Short mmCIF file of N, CA and C in Angstrom, two decimals:
data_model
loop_
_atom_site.label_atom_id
_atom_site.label_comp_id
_atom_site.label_asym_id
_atom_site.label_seq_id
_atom_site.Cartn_x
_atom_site.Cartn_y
_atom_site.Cartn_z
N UNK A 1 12.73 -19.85 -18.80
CA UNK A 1 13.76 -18.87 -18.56
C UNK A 1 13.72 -18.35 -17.12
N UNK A 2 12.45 -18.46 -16.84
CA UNK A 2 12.67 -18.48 -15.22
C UNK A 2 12.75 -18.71 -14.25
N UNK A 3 13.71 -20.11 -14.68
CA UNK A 3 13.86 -20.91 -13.92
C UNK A 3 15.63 -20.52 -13.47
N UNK A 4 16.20 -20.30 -14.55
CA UNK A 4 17.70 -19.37 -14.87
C UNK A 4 17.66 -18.62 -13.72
N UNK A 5 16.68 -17.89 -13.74
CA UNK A 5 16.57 -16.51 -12.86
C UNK A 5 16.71 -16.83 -11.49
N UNK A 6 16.13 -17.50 -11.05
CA UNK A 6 15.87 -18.21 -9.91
C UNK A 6 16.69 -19.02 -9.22
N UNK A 7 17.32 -19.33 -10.45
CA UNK A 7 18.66 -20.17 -9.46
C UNK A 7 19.71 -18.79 -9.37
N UNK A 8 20.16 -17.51 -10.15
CA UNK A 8 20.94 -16.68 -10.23
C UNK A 8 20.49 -16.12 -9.32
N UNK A 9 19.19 -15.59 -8.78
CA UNK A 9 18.67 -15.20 -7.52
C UNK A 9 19.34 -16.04 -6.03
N UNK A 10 19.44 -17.33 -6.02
CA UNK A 10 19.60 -18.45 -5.25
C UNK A 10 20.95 -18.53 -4.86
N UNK A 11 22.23 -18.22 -6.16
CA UNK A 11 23.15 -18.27 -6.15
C UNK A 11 23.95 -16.67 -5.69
N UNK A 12 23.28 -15.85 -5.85
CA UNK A 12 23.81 -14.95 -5.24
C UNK A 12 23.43 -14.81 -3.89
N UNK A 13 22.34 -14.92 -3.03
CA UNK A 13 21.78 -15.28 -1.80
C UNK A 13 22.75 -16.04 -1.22
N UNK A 14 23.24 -17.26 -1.51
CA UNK A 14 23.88 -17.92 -1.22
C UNK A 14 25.28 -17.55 -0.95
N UNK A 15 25.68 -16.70 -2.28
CA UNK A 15 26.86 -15.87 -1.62
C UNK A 15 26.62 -15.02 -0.54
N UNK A 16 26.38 -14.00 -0.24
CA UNK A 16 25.86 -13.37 0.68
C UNK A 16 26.17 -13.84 1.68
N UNK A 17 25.23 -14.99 1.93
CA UNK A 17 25.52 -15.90 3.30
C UNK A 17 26.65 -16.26 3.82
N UNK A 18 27.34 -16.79 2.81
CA UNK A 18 28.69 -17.38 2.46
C UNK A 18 30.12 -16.63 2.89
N UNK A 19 29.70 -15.19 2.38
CA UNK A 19 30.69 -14.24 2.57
C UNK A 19 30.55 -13.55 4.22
N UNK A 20 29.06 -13.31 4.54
CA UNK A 20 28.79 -12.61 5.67
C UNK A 20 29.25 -13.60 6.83
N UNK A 21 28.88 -14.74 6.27
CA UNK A 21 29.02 -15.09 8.12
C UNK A 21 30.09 -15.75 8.62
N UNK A 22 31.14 -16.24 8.33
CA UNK A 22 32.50 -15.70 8.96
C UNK A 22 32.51 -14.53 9.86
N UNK A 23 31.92 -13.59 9.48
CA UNK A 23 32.16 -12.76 10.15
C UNK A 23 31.53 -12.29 11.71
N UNK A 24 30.46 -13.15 11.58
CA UNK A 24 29.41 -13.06 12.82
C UNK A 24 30.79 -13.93 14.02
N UNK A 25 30.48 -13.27 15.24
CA UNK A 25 31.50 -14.14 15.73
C UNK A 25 30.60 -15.70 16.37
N UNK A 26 31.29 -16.51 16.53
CA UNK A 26 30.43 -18.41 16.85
C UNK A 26 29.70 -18.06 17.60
N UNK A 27 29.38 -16.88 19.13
CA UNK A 27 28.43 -17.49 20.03
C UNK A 27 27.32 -16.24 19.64
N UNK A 28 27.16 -15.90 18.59
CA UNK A 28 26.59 -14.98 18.35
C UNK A 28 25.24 -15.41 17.39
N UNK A 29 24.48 -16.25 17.76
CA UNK A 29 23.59 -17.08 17.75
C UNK A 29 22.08 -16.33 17.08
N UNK A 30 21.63 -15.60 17.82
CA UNK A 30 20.40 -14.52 16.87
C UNK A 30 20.90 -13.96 15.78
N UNK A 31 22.39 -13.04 15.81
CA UNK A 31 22.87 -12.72 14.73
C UNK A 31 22.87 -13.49 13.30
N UNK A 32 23.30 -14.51 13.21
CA UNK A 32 22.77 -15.73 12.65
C UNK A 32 21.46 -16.08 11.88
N UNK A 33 20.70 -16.00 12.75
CA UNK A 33 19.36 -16.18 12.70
C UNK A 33 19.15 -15.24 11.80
N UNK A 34 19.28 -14.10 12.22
CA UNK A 34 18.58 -12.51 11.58
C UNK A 34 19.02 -12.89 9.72
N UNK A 35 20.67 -12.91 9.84
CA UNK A 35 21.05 -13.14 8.86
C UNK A 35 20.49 -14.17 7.75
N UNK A 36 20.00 -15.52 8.69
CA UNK A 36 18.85 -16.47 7.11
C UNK A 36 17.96 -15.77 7.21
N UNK A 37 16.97 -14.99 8.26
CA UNK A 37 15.85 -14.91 7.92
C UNK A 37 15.83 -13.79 6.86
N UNK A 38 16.69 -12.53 7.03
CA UNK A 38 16.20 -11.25 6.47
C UNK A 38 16.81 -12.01 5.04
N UNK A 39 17.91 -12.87 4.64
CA UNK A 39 18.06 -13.71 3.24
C UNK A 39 16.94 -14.09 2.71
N UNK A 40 16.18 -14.65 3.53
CA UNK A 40 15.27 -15.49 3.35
C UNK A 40 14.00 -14.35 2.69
N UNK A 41 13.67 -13.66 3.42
CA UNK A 41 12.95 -12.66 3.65
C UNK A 41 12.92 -12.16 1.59
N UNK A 42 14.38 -11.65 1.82
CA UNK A 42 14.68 -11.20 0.43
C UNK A 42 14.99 -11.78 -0.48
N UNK A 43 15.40 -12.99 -0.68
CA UNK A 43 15.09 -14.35 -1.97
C UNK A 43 13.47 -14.46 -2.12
N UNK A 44 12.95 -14.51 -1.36
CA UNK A 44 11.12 -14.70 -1.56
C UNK A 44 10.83 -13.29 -2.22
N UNK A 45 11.21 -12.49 -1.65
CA UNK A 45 10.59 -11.38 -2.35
C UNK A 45 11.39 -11.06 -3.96
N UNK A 46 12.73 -11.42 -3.97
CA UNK A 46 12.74 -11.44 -5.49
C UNK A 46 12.63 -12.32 -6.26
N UNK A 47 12.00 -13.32 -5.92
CA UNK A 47 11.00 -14.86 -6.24
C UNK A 47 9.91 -14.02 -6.58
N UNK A 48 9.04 -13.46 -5.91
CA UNK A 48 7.84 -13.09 -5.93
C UNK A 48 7.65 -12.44 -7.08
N UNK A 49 8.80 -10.90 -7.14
CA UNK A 49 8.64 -10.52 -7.99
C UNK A 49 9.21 -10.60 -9.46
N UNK A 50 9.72 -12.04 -9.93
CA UNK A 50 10.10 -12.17 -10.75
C UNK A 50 8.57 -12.74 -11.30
N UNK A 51 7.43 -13.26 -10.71
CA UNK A 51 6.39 -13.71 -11.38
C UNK A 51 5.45 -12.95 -11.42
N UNK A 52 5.14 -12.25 -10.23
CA UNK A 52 4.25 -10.88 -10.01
C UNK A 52 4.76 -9.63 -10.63
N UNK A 53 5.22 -9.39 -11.47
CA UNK A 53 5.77 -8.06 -11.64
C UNK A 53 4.79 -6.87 -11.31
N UNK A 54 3.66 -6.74 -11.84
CA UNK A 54 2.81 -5.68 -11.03
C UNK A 54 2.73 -5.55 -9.94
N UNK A 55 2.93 -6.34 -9.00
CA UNK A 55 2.61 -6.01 -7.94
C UNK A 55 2.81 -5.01 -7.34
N UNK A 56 1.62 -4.62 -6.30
CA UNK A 56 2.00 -3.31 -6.02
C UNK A 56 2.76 -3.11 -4.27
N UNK A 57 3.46 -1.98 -4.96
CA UNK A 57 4.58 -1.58 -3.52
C UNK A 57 4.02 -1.21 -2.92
N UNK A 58 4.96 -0.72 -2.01
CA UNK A 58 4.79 -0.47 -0.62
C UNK A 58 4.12 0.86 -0.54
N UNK A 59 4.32 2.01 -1.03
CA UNK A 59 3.57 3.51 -1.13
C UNK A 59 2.16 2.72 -1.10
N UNK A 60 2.15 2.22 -2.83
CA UNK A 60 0.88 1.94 -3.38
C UNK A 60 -0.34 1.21 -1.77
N UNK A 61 0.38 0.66 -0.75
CA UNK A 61 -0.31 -0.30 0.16
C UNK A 61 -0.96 0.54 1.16
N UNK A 62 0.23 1.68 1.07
CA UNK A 62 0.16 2.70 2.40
C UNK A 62 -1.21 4.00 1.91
N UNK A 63 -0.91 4.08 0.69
CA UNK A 63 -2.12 5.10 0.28
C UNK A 63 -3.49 4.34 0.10
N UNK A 64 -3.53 3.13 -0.33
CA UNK A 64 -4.85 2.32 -0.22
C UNK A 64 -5.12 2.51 1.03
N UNK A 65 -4.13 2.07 2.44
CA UNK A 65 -4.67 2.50 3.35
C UNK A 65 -5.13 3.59 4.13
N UNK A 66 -4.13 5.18 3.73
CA UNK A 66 -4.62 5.95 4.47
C UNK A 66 -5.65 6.74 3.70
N UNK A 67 -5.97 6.32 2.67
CA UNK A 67 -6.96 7.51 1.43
C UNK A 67 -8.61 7.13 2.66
N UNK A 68 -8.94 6.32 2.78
CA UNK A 68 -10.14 7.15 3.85
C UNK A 68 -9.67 8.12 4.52
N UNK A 69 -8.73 8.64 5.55
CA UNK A 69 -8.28 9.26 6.72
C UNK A 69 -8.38 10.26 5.94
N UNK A 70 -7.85 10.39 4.03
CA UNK A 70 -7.44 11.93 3.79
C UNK A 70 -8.78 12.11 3.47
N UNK A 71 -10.02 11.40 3.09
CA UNK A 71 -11.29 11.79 2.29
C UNK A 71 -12.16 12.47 3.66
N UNK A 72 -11.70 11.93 5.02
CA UNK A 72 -12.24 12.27 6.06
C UNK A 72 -11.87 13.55 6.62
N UNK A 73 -10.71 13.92 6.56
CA UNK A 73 -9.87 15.37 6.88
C UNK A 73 -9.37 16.19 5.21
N UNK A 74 -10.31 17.15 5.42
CA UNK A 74 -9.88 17.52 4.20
C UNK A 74 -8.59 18.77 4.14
N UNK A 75 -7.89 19.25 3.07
CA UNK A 75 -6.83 19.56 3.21
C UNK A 75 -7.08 21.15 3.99
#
């Protein structure tokens, strides 16, 4: 079944692309770029988390990192 997912993930990405870039004008070349990568960027990540579902966010990454700094300065 999650394989379904993945192409409905794929197929809407694909729109996206499809629809947006007409609109970039032709010599506008990084624009472009930005546009597969940040696609790209965001098909992987809802790839990712269609198999990882726990995974943990972005808060969760930022407090793993700063919880020494707060154990060191106390309130």
């Amino acid at each position: 079944m999650k394989w379904g997912a993945i192409i409905g993930i794929t197929f809407l990405a694909s729109l996206l692309v499809l629809y947006e870039w007409p609109r970039i004008k032709p010599g506008q070349k990084k624009e472009k770029a930005v546009l597969i990568g940040l696609t790209l960027m965001g098909w992987s990540l809802a790839v990712t988390l269609l198999f990882l579902p726990n995974l943990p966010g972005p808060t969760q990454w930022i407090d793993a990192l700063f919880r020494p700094l707060g154990q060191i300065f106390p309130k």
